[in-house]
Coordinates of C-alpha atoms in Angstrom, one line a residue:
Chain A
M1 CA 17.0 56.1 -23.7
S2 CA 20.6 57.3 -23.6
L3 CA 23.2 58.1 -21.0
V4 CA 23.5 61.8 -21.7
S5 CA 21.8 64.2 -19.6
L6 CA 22.3 67.2 -18.9
N7 CA 22.0 70.7 -16.9
E8 CA 19.3 73.6 -17.0
G9 CA 22.3 75.6 -17.9
E10 CA 22.8 73.6 -21.4
K11 CA 18.9 73.1 -22.0
V12 CA 18.6 76.7 -21.5
Y13 CA 20.9 77.1 -23.9
I14 CA 19.9 74.8 -26.5
I15 CA 16.3 76.0 -26.2
H16 CA 17.1 79.7 -26.7
G17 CA 19.0 78.4 -29.6
V18 CA 16.0 77.3 -30.7
E19 CA 14.5 79.8 -30.7
E20 CA 16.6 81.9 -32.3
N21 CA 16.7 79.7 -35.7
F22 CA 20.4 79.0 -34.9
R23 CA 20.9 75.4 -33.0
C24 CA 24.2 74.4 -31.1
D25 CA 26.2 72.8 -34.1
G26 CA 24.9 75.8 -36.5
R27 CA 22.4 74.9 -38.4
S28 CA 18.9 76.1 -39.0
R29 CA 15.7 74.3 -37.3
Q30 CA 14.6 72.5 -40.7
D31 CA 18.3 71.3 -41.3
Y32 CA 19.6 67.7 -41.6
R33 CA 23.5 66.5 -40.3
P34 CA 25.5 65.3 -43.5
L35 CA 24.7 62.1 -44.1
E36 CA 26.4 59.5 -45.6
L37 CA 25.0 56.0 -47.4
E38 CA 26.9 52.6 -48.8
M39 CA 25.0 50.2 -50.5
D40 CA 25.3 46.5 -51.5
I41 CA 28.5 46.0 -48.5
V42 CA 26.8 42.6 -47.2
S43 CA 27.7 40.4 -50.1
N44 CA 25.4 37.7 -49.2
A45 CA 22.1 39.6 -49.1
N46 CA 20.2 40.7 -51.1
G47 CA 20.5 44.1 -50.8
S48 CA 21.9 46.1 -48.1
A49 CA 22.5 49.5 -47.0
R50 CA 24.9 51.0 -44.5
L51 CA 23.3 55.0 -43.6
R52 CA 25.7 57.0 -41.5
L53 CA 24.3 60.0 -39.7
A54 CA 26.7 62.1 -37.4
N55 CA 26.9 59.5 -35.0
S56 CA 24.0 57.1 -35.7
D57 CA 25.4 54.1 -37.7
I58 CA 22.4 51.5 -38.9
L59 CA 23.4 48.9 -41.1
V60 CA 20.5 47.1 -43.2
C61 CA 20.3 43.7 -45.2
V62 CA 17.6 42.4 -46.8
K63 CA 17.0 38.5 -47.4
V64 CA 14.3 36.8 -49.7
E65 CA 13.1 33.6 -49.4
I66 CA 10.4 31.3 -50.9
D67 CA 6.9 30.9 -48.8
T68 CA 3.5 30.3 -49.1
P69 CA 1.2 33.5 -48.9
L70 CA -1.4 33.5 -46.6
P71 CA -4.9 32.0 -47.4
E72 CA -6.7 35.3 -47.2
T73 CA -4.6 37.1 -49.6
P74 CA -3.2 33.9 -51.9
N75 CA -1.6 37.2 -54.6
D76 CA 0.5 38.7 -51.7
G77 CA 4.0 38.5 -50.8
K78 CA 5.0 38.8 -47.2
I79 CA 7.4 41.2 -45.8
E80 CA 8.5 41.7 -42.1
Y81 CA 11.1 43.5 -40.0
F82 CA 13.2 43.2 -37.2
V83 CA 15.4 45.8 -35.6
D84 CA 18.6 45.1 -33.6
C85 CA 19.7 47.4 -31.0
S86 CA 23.6 46.3 -30.8
A87 CA 24.5 46.8 -26.7
N88 CA 27.3 48.8 -28.9
A89 CA 25.6 51.5 -29.2
T90 CA 24.8 52.7 -25.8
P91 CA 25.2 50.5 -22.8
T92 CA 21.6 50.8 -22.0
F93 CA 20.7 48.8 -25.2
E94 CA 22.5 46.0 -23.2
G95 CA 20.4 42.7 -22.4
R96 CA 16.6 43.3 -23.5
G97 CA 17.4 46.9 -22.8
G98 CA 17.1 48.0 -26.5
E99 CA 13.9 45.7 -27.0
Q100 CA 11.7 48.3 -26.7
L101 CA 12.5 50.6 -28.9
A102 CA 13.5 48.0 -31.4
A103 CA 10.1 46.5 -31.3
E104 CA 8.8 50.8 -31.5
L105 CA 10.7 50.9 -34.6
S106 CA 10.1 47.7 -36.7
R107 CA 6.1 48.1 -35.5
F108 CA 6.3 52.4 -36.8
L109 CA 8.4 50.8 -40.0
S110 CA 6.1 48.1 -41.4
L111 CA 3.1 50.2 -40.5
A112 CA 4.7 52.7 -42.8
H113 CA 5.3 50.8 -45.5
C114 CA 2.7 48.5 -45.3
P115 CA 0.4 51.0 -47.3
V116 CA 2.6 51.8 -50.0
F117 CA 4.4 48.6 -51.0
N118 CA 2.8 47.2 -53.8
L119 CA 2.8 43.0 -51.9
S120 CA 1.4 41.8 -55.3
K121 CA 4.9 42.4 -56.7
L122 CA 6.0 39.5 -54.8
C123 CA 4.0 36.8 -55.9
I124 CA 5.0 33.7 -57.7
V125 CA 2.3 31.4 -58.0
S126 CA -1.1 32.6 -56.9
G127 CA -1.8 30.7 -53.6
Q128 CA 1.2 28.5 -54.2
S129 CA 4.2 30.1 -53.4
C130 CA 5.4 33.7 -52.7
W131 CA 8.8 35.7 -51.7
K132 CA 9.2 36.8 -48.3
L133 CA 11.0 39.8 -47.5
F134 CA 13.2 40.0 -44.4
V135 CA 14.5 43.4 -43.4
D136 CA 16.8 43.3 -40.7
V137 CA 18.0 46.7 -39.3
L138 CA 21.0 46.9 -37.0
I139 CA 21.8 49.5 -34.8
L140 CA 25.0 49.8 -34.2
E141 CA 26.1 53.6 -33.1
C142 CA 23.5 55.8 -31.4
G143 CA 23.2 59.6 -32.1
G144 CA 19.7 60.8 -32.2
N145 CA 16.7 60.7 -34.8
L146 CA 17.1 57.0 -35.0
F147 CA 13.7 56.8 -37.3
D148 CA 14.6 59.0 -39.8
A149 CA 17.9 57.1 -40.3
V150 CA 16.8 53.8 -39.9
S151 CA 13.6 54.3 -42.7
L152 CA 16.6 56.1 -45.1
A153 CA 18.3 52.6 -44.6
A154 CA 15.8 50.1 -44.7
K155 CA 14.8 52.2 -48.0
A156 CA 18.2 51.9 -49.5
A157 CA 18.4 48.8 -48.3
L158 CA 15.2 47.4 -50.2
C159 CA 16.2 49.9 -53.9
N160 CA 19.2 48.1 -53.8
T161 CA 17.7 44.3 -53.5
S162 CA 16.9 41.9 -56.1
L163 CA 14.9 39.2 -56.4
P164 CA 16.9 35.7 -57.7
N165 CA 14.9 34.7 -61.5
I166 CA 12.8 31.4 -61.6
V167 CA 13.8 29.7 -64.3
G168 CA 11.5 26.4 -64.3
T169 CA 8.2 25.1 -62.5
Y170 CA 7.6 21.7 -62.1
E171 CA 4.2 20.9 -61.0
D172 CA 4.4 17.7 -59.2
G173 CA 0.7 16.6 -58.2
K174 CA -0.9 19.8 -56.1
N175 CA 3.1 20.3 -55.2
I176 CA 4.9 23.0 -57.4
D177 CA 8.5 23.3 -57.2
L178 CA 10.4 26.0 -58.4
Q179 CA 13.9 26.2 -60.0
I180 CA 15.5 29.2 -59.1
S181 CA 18.3 30.4 -61.9
D182 CA 21.5 29.2 -60.4
D183 CA 23.5 32.5 -62.1
P184 CA 23.7 34.6 -59.0
F185 CA 23.6 37.8 -61.2
D186 CA 20.6 36.8 -63.0
T187 CA 18.1 39.0 -61.2
K188 CA 15.6 40.9 -61.4
P189 CA 15.6 44.7 -59.3
L190 CA 12.6 45.1 -56.6
D191 CA 10.9 48.5 -57.2
A192 CA 10.9 50.1 -53.6
R193 CA 11.5 54.0 -55.2
D194 CA 8.1 54.9 -54.0
L195 CA 8.4 53.4 -50.5
P196 CA 8.3 56.6 -47.5
V197 CA 10.7 57.8 -45.1
L198 CA 10.2 58.7 -41.9
V199 CA 10.7 62.5 -40.6
S200 CA 10.9 63.4 -37.3
L201 CA 10.1 66.5 -35.7
C202 CA 11.1 67.5 -31.9
K203 CA 9.1 70.4 -30.3
I204 CA 11.2 72.3 -28.8
G205 CA 9.8 75.3 -26.8
N206 CA 7.3 76.3 -29.4
N207 CA 9.2 75.7 -32.5
Y208 CA 10.2 72.1 -33.8
V209 CA 13.1 71.0 -35.4
A210 CA 14.5 68.3 -38.0
D211 CA 17.1 65.9 -37.5
P212 CA 16.7 66.3 -33.3
T213 CA 20.5 65.3 -31.7
I214 CA 20.3 63.5 -28.7
E215 CA 20.4 66.5 -27.1
E216 CA 18.1 68.2 -28.4
E217 CA 15.7 65.1 -27.5
I218 CA 16.2 65.2 -24.5
C219 CA 15.4 69.0 -24.5
G220 CA 12.0 68.5 -26.4
A221 CA 8.5 68.1 -25.1
G222 CA 7.6 65.5 -27.4
C223 CA 8.4 64.6 -31.0
I224 CA 6.1 63.6 -34.1
V225 CA 7.2 61.3 -36.6
I226 CA 5.7 61.2 -39.7
S227 CA 6.1 58.8 -42.8
V228 CA 6.0 60.8 -46.1
T229 CA 6.1 59.1 -49.7
P230 CA 8.6 60.4 -52.9
K231 CA 4.8 62.3 -53.6
G232 CA 4.4 64.2 -50.5
K233 CA 1.7 61.8 -49.5
V234 CA 1.8 61.1 -44.7
S235 CA 1.3 57.1 -44.6
A236 CA 1.3 56.9 -40.7
V237 CA 2.1 59.2 -37.6
L238 CA 3.7 58.7 -34.7
K239 CA 3.9 60.5 -31.3
K240 CA 6.6 59.7 -29.1
G241 CA 7.4 61.0 -25.7
A242 CA 5.4 62.5 -23.1
G243 CA 4.4 65.4 -24.3
S244 CA 1.2 67.0 -25.9
F245 CA 0.1 69.2 -29.0
M246 CA -2.2 71.6 -29.4
P247 CA -4.8 70.4 -33.2
D248 CA -3.3 73.4 -35.3
T249 CA 0.2 72.7 -34.4
L250 CA 0.3 69.3 -35.0
N251 CA -1.4 70.2 -38.5
E252 CA 1.4 72.5 -38.7
I253 CA 4.1 69.4 -37.8
I254 CA 2.4 67.7 -40.5
M255 CA 2.2 69.9 -43.7
S256 CA 5.9 70.6 -42.4
G257 CA 6.8 67.3 -41.9
S258 CA 5.7 66.6 -45.2
Q259 CA 7.8 68.9 -47.3
I260 CA 10.8 67.7 -45.5
G261 CA 10.1 64.6 -46.5
V262 CA 9.6 65.2 -49.9
L263 CA 13.3 66.9 -50.0
L264 CA 14.5 63.6 -48.1
N265 CA 13.5 61.3 -50.3
K266 CA 14.3 63.8 -53.0
A267 CA 17.9 63.6 -51.9
L268 CA 17.5 59.8 -51.2
E269 CA 16.8 58.6 -54.8
E270 CA 19.6 60.9 -56.1
T271 CA 22.4 59.3 -53.9
I272 CA 20.8 56.2 -55.4
T273 CA 20.7 57.1 -58.8
K274 CA 24.1 58.0 -58.4
D275 CA 25.3 54.7 -56.8
M276 CA 24.0 52.8 -59.8
S277 CA 25.2 54.9 -62.2
S278 CA 28.7 54.2 -60.6
N279 CA 28.5 50.5 -60.6
V280 CA 31.2 49.0 -62.4
C281 CA 34.4 47.8 -60.2
K282 CA 32.8 49.4 -57.2
Q283 CA 34.8 48.9 -54.1
R284 CA 33.1 48.0 -50.8
F285 CA 34.5 50.3 -47.6
G286 CA 32.5 49.2 -44.8
F287 CA 33.5 50.3 -41.6
L288 CA 37.3 51.2 -42.4
K289 CA 36.6 54.8 -43.5
Chain B
M1 CA 16.1 73.2 -45.6
N2 CA 20.0 71.8 -46.2
I3 CA 19.9 68.1 -46.5
S4 CA 22.6 66.1 -48.4
I5 CA 23.5 62.7 -48.6
S6 CA 26.5 62.0 -50.2
L7 CA 28.3 58.6 -50.8
A8 CA 30.2 56.4 -48.9
S9 CA 32.8 55.7 -51.9
K10 CA 32.7 59.8 -52.5
K11 CA 34.0 60.4 -49.2
T12 CA 37.9 60.8 -48.7
R13 CA 39.6 60.5 -45.6
H14 CA 43.3 61.6 -45.5
G15 CA 45.2 61.4 -42.9
I16 CA 46.8 64.3 -42.2
L17 CA 50.8 63.9 -41.0
K18 CA 53.6 66.0 -42.4
P19 CA 54.4 64.2 -45.5
T20 CA 58.3 64.1 -44.6
S21 CA 58.0 62.8 -40.6
N22 CA 57.8 59.0 -40.6
P23 CA 54.5 57.9 -39.1
P24 CA 54.8 56.6 -35.2
V25 CA 55.0 52.9 -35.1
I26 CA 52.0 51.8 -33.5
F27 CA 52.4 48.6 -31.4
T28 CA 49.3 46.3 -30.8
P29 CA 48.4 44.3 -27.7
G30 CA 50.7 41.4 -27.3
E31 CA 53.2 42.1 -29.9
K32 CA 57.2 41.9 -29.2
I33 CA 58.9 46.0 -28.5
R34 CA 62.0 44.5 -27.5
D35 CA 63.6 42.2 -25.1
E36 CA 64.0 42.7 -22.1
A37 CA 67.6 42.8 -21.1
G38 CA 68.5 46.1 -20.2
F39 CA 65.3 47.8 -20.0
M40 CA 62.1 48.0 -17.4
R41 CA 59.0 47.5 -17.6
G42 CA 56.4 50.2 -17.9
H43 CA 53.0 50.8 -17.7
G44 CA 51.2 48.7 -20.9
T45 CA 54.1 46.2 -21.4
Y46 CA 54.2 43.2 -20.3
V47 CA 57.1 40.3 -19.9
S48 CA 57.1 37.3 -21.7
A49 CA 60.0 34.6 -22.9
G50 CA 62.4 37.1 -22.4
S51 CA 61.2 39.8 -24.3
L52 CA 58.6 43.0 -23.3
K53 CA 55.1 43.0 -24.8
A54 CA 52.7 45.7 -24.7
T55 CA 49.6 45.3 -23.2
V56 CA 47.6 48.5 -25.0
A57 CA 47.4 49.2 -28.5
G58 CA 50.0 52.8 -28.5
V59 CA 53.4 54.4 -29.0
E60 CA 56.6 53.1 -27.5
Q61 CA 57.7 55.7 -25.3
N62 CA 61.1 55.5 -23.2
I63 CA 62.8 57.5 -20.1
N64 CA 66.0 56.0 -20.0
R65 CA 65.7 52.5 -19.7
L66 CA 61.9 52.5 -18.8
V67 CA 59.7 51.3 -21.4
T68 CA 56.6 52.0 -21.8
V69 CA 53.4 52.1 -24.0
S70 CA 51.2 54.5 -23.9
P71 CA 47.6 54.3 -25.5
L72 CA 46.1 55.5 -28.0
R73 CA 42.4 55.5 -27.3
C74 CA 42.0 55.3 -23.1
R75 CA 39.8 56.5 -20.4
Y76 CA 40.7 59.5 -18.6
N77 CA 43.5 58.7 -16.2
G78 CA 43.7 61.9 -13.9
E79 CA 47.1 63.0 -12.1
I80 CA 47.3 65.6 -9.2
G81 CA 46.9 69.3 -10.7
D82 CA 44.4 68.7 -13.6
V83 CA 42.1 70.4 -14.5
V84 CA 38.9 68.8 -15.4
I85 CA 35.5 69.5 -16.3
G86 CA 32.9 66.8 -15.0
R87 CA 29.2 66.1 -14.4
I88 CA 27.6 65.2 -11.0
T89 CA 26.3 62.0 -11.0
E90 CA 25.2 61.3 -7.6
L91 CA 25.0 62.9 -4.2
V92 CA 26.2 60.6 -1.2
H93 CA 26.9 60.6 2.4
K94 CA 29.3 64.4 2.5
R95 CA 30.7 64.3 -1.1
W96 CA 29.5 64.5 -5.1
K97 CA 29.9 61.8 -7.4
V98 CA 31.5 63.0 -10.6
D99 CA 31.6 61.6 -14.3
L100 CA 35.2 62.3 -15.9
N101 CA 35.0 59.6 -18.4
A102 CA 37.9 57.5 -15.9
R103 CA 37.2 54.3 -15.1
L104 CA 35.8 55.5 -11.8
D105 CA 33.3 58.1 -10.6
A106 CA 35.4 61.2 -9.3
V107 CA 34.6 61.9 -5.7
L108 CA 34.1 66.1 -5.0
L109 CA 33.9 65.9 -0.9
L110 CA 31.3 68.6 0.7
T111 CA 34.5 70.5 2.7
S112 CA 36.3 70.9 -0.9
I113 CA 33.7 73.1 -2.3
Q114 CA 33.5 76.7 -0.8
L115 CA 30.2 77.8 0.2
P116 CA 28.2 81.0 -0.3
G117 CA 29.6 83.8 1.2
G118 CA 33.5 82.3 1.0
E119 CA 33.3 82.0 4.8
L120 CA 35.5 78.8 6.3
R121 CA 34.1 76.5 8.4
R122 CA 33.2 73.5 9.4
R123 CA 30.7 71.8 7.8
G124 CA 27.8 70.5 9.4
M125 CA 25.0 69.0 9.2
E126 CA 22.3 71.8 7.8
D127 CA 25.3 72.0 5.1
E128 CA 25.2 68.4 4.2
Q129 CA 21.6 68.5 4.0
S130 CA 21.8 71.6 1.6
M131 CA 24.0 70.0 -0.7
R132 CA 21.5 69.5 -3.5
N133 CA 21.0 73.3 -3.5
Y134 CA 24.4 74.0 -4.2
L135 CA 25.3 71.3 -6.8
S136 CA 22.5 68.0 -8.4
E137 CA 22.4 65.1 -10.5
G138 CA 23.5 66.4 -13.6
D139 CA 25.2 69.7 -13.3
L140 CA 28.0 70.4 -14.7
I141 CA 31.2 71.8 -12.8
S142 CA 34.8 72.1 -13.1
A143 CA 37.1 71.6 -10.4
E144 CA 40.9 70.3 -10.1
V145 CA 42.3 66.9 -9.2
H146 CA 43.1 67.2 -5.6
S147 CA 44.3 63.5 -4.9
I148 CA 44.5 60.5 -6.0
F149 CA 43.4 57.1 -4.1
A150 CA 44.5 53.8 -3.9
D151 CA 41.9 52.1 -6.4
G152 CA 42.5 55.2 -8.9
S153 CA 39.2 57.1 -8.3
L154 CA 40.3 61.0 -8.2
S155 CA 39.1 63.4 -5.7
L156 CA 38.7 67.0 -6.7
H157 CA 38.3 70.6 -5.0
M158 CA 36.7 73.5 -6.0
R159 CA 38.5 75.4 -3.8
S160 CA 39.6 78.5 -6.1
L161 CA 37.2 81.3 -7.9
K162 CA 38.5 79.7 -11.8
Y163 CA 36.4 76.7 -10.8
G164 CA 33.1 76.6 -10.1
K165 CA 29.4 75.6 -11.1
L166 CA 29.4 75.8 -15.1
G167 CA 25.9 77.8 -16.5
Q168 CA 24.7 78.1 -20.0
G169 CA 27.1 76.7 -22.8
V170 CA 28.1 73.7 -24.8
L171 CA 29.7 70.6 -23.6
I172 CA 31.9 68.3 -26.1
K173 CA 33.7 65.4 -25.7
V174 CA 37.3 64.3 -27.3
Q175 CA 39.5 61.6 -26.0
S176 CA 41.5 63.1 -23.1
S177 CA 45.0 62.3 -24.9
L178 CA 44.0 64.6 -27.5
I179 CA 44.0 67.4 -25.3
K180 CA 47.4 69.7 -24.8
R181 CA 48.9 69.9 -20.8
S182 CA 49.8 73.9 -20.7
K183 CA 49.9 75.6 -17.9
N184 CA 46.6 77.4 -18.4
H185 CA 43.6 75.5 -19.1
F186 CA 41.1 78.5 -19.1
H187 CA 41.0 80.6 -22.5
N188 CA 39.3 83.6 -23.4
L189 CA 39.5 83.4 -27.3
T190 CA 40.0 87.3 -28.8
V191 CA 36.5 86.3 -30.6
G192 CA 34.8 86.8 -27.2
I193 CA 34.3 83.2 -26.4
S194 CA 35.9 81.3 -23.2
I195 CA 37.0 77.8 -23.3
I196 CA 38.1 75.3 -20.6
L197 CA 39.9 72.8 -22.0
G198 CA 39.7 69.5 -19.4
N199 CA 42.4 67.1 -19.2
N200 CA 40.2 64.5 -19.2
G201 CA 38.7 65.3 -23.4
Y202 CA 35.5 67.5 -22.2
I203 CA 35.7 70.9 -23.1
W204 CA 33.5 73.5 -22.1
I205 CA 32.7 76.6 -24.2
E206 CA 31.0 79.7 -22.8
P207 CA 30.2 83.4 -23.8
T208 CA 32.7 85.2 -22.0
S209 CA 31.1 87.2 -18.8
N210 CA 32.2 90.5 -18.4
D211 CA 30.8 90.9 -14.9
N212 CA 32.1 89.5 -12.0
K213 CA 30.8 86.0 -11.1
D214 CA 29.5 86.0 -7.1
L215 CA 32.5 84.3 -5.1
V216 CA 31.5 80.4 -5.7
G217 CA 30.0 80.4 -8.6
L218 CA 27.3 78.2 -7.4
E219 CA 24.5 80.5 -8.4
D220 CA 22.0 79.8 -11.6
E221 CA 21.3 82.6 -14.0
F222 CA 18.9 81.1 -16.4
E223 CA 16.9 84.3 -17.8
Q224 CA 19.6 86.1 -19.5
V225 CA 19.3 84.7 -23.2
V226 CA 23.2 84.4 -24.9
D227 CA 23.1 87.0 -27.9
I228 CA 23.3 85.3 -32.1
G229 CA 26.6 86.4 -32.1
D230 CA 28.1 84.9 -29.6
R231 CA 26.0 82.2 -30.1
Q232 CA 27.4 81.8 -33.9
T233 CA 31.1 82.2 -32.5
I234 CA 30.5 79.4 -29.7
S235 CA 29.1 76.8 -32.3
R236 CA 31.9 78.0 -35.0
V237 CA 34.5 76.7 -32.3
R238 CA 32.7 73.2 -31.4
N239 CA 32.4 72.5 -34.9
V240 CA 35.8 73.6 -35.5
I241 CA 37.2 71.7 -32.1
L242 CA 35.3 68.8 -33.6
A243 CA 37.2 68.9 -36.7
L244 CA 40.7 68.8 -35.5
S245 CA 39.7 66.0 -33.1
Y246 CA 38.6 64.0 -35.9
Y247 CA 41.5 64.5 -37.7
K248 CA 43.7 63.7 -34.2
M249 CA 44.8 66.7 -34.0
L250 CA 46.2 68.2 -30.6
I251 CA 43.8 70.4 -28.8
Y252 CA 45.0 73.8 -27.6
D253 CA 44.8 77.6 -27.4
T254 CA 46.9 78.2 -30.7
S255 CA 45.7 75.4 -32.8
I256 CA 42.5 76.1 -31.7
Q257 CA 43.0 80.1 -32.9
F258 CA 44.6 79.0 -36.3
A259 CA 41.7 76.7 -37.2
L260 CA 39.1 79.7 -36.5
E261 CA 40.9 82.0 -38.6
E262 CA 40.8 79.5 -41.5
S263 CA 37.3 78.2 -41.0
K264 CA 36.3 81.7 -41.6
K265 CA 35.6 81.5 -45.3
Y266 CA 32.9 78.7 -44.2
T267 CA 29.5 79.1 -42.7
V268 CA 29.0 77.5 -39.3
S269 CA 26.7 74.7 -40.5
D270 CA 29.0 73.7 -43.8
L271 CA 31.9 73.4 -40.7
L272 CA 29.6 70.0 -40.8
T273 CA 30.9 68.4 -44.0
A274 CA 33.9 65.9 -44.2
E275 CA 35.3 68.5 -47.0
A276 CA 35.4 71.3 -44.6
C277 CA 36.4 69.2 -41.6
Y278 CA 39.8 68.3 -43.6
D279 CA 40.2 71.6 -45.3
I280 CA 40.8 73.5 -42.3
A281 CA 42.2 70.5 -40.1
N282 CA 44.8 70.4 -42.9
L283 CA 45.8 73.9 -43.2
T284 CA 45.9 74.5 -39.4
R285 CA 48.4 71.7 -39.5
H286 CA 50.6 73.8 -42.2
R287 CA 50.2 76.9 -39.8
L288 CA 51.6 74.9 -36.7
Q289 CA 54.3 73.3 -39.1
I290 CA 55.3 76.6 -40.4
M291 CA 55.1 78.0 -36.4
D292 CA 57.6 75.1 -35.4
E293 CA 60.5 75.9 -38.1

């Protein structure tokens, strides 16, 4: 995926470090690198967030549109995920290079969110019209552990999303015309607090580490990505890489992943609450800081 | 489990220039530096409509009447005699290609390494066929710039005992302009760690080995486990250097030593946080300033 390559000595050093529970940057096996979050940074989107995890930089933007629901689910809205790997992140993303990773990310994100996200909240008129959410993820820099970073940013952006209020409907025969409030601040927030986040655990030697760096991802035999809701429920699991896992190890990894996920959700929740409470005269920083 | 998510609005990124000093004037590409009359055009400048303009973003440097602009960020431009850290990317006819973060990969000729046993002789077909036994793709080496080709690519050599293949340790990458050129780029810190400050911005940190290395240092030793004490110090040095480079401070033995001393109050993993980085960079700058006066 990236241009990083390691020689045997560096690999041995990393593997021994994981065994000793002391990684190259001083973290223990379960620690995350410091994360930085900024919400509501794209002014013409309905919700947006930027997340920085060490060198990984993710920008997520949510747009809403009015659409007709599918005939089989007349009371449900729609949600669509799209991931774009910018060639700024690594030169390997140039051209169609990032497409496979992008497809994997967007597919797994929708798989993880789908059992938890209540789409009936997006219904406007049953069988006639509903909201459709477009979640666009842009990967601007790649410093390892993309799955966790993308899911955290996507959840933050969805929590930041608000749907415009509908002030009136006009029936015109079979068609229904919706009138949306002119005031851009006349909105109601979308409740996305119970969405899951993804936790990647990379198996290195006989141990597994949370929040792997690119170097650690190269050393690892395989990586398990677990999607965990704030209550600790596991909604999806994915294995990356060529390595294999024993059933016992897999169970152990999923258990410990769900514990980490609860804490990760809690940390995100607290940050989002803090952001909401300091909403008055907020300054946007973006990428300049 | 240590998870912290901070808000970007809470982040403070202060500059750490001396409060008294004038900040340097930074020219952007195309910006007028001065009138051409009486001055010579150097690197990073061009003449347009009777005035000298910058082609890169950087600061002006004058040598008598020669005007140059040295860029703030650039790829590594080699100079003969530089100590560099590089990674082997390719093996081709009688030479290795080495990534140095320069515009072009450098070459390391088979004739410019010392073969095991220390013998000096003509390199034959057998040596060429067993090149991969000495150095293979992905291996890290420390070497010296031997000459510069016409196209700007570098030729390296390792014909000294201090150069060779690197074993267990950590590589970090910083801007090449942040490495201060000095007489010695190999340092044994008092904390029991050796660092090699490559002029190309690659820095290698490893535990100081007491036993003498074999003559060429092309052998691998993977059974040996670096003990936890050394490991903690290596990680501390790594985080401290990254903090200095984040605040664009020159990296050399004294600045690293001072920063290490200032970092004692933090645990190694705390050094990843923005506050600790700022604190250390600021205190280090302060101490360097006092030393200068």
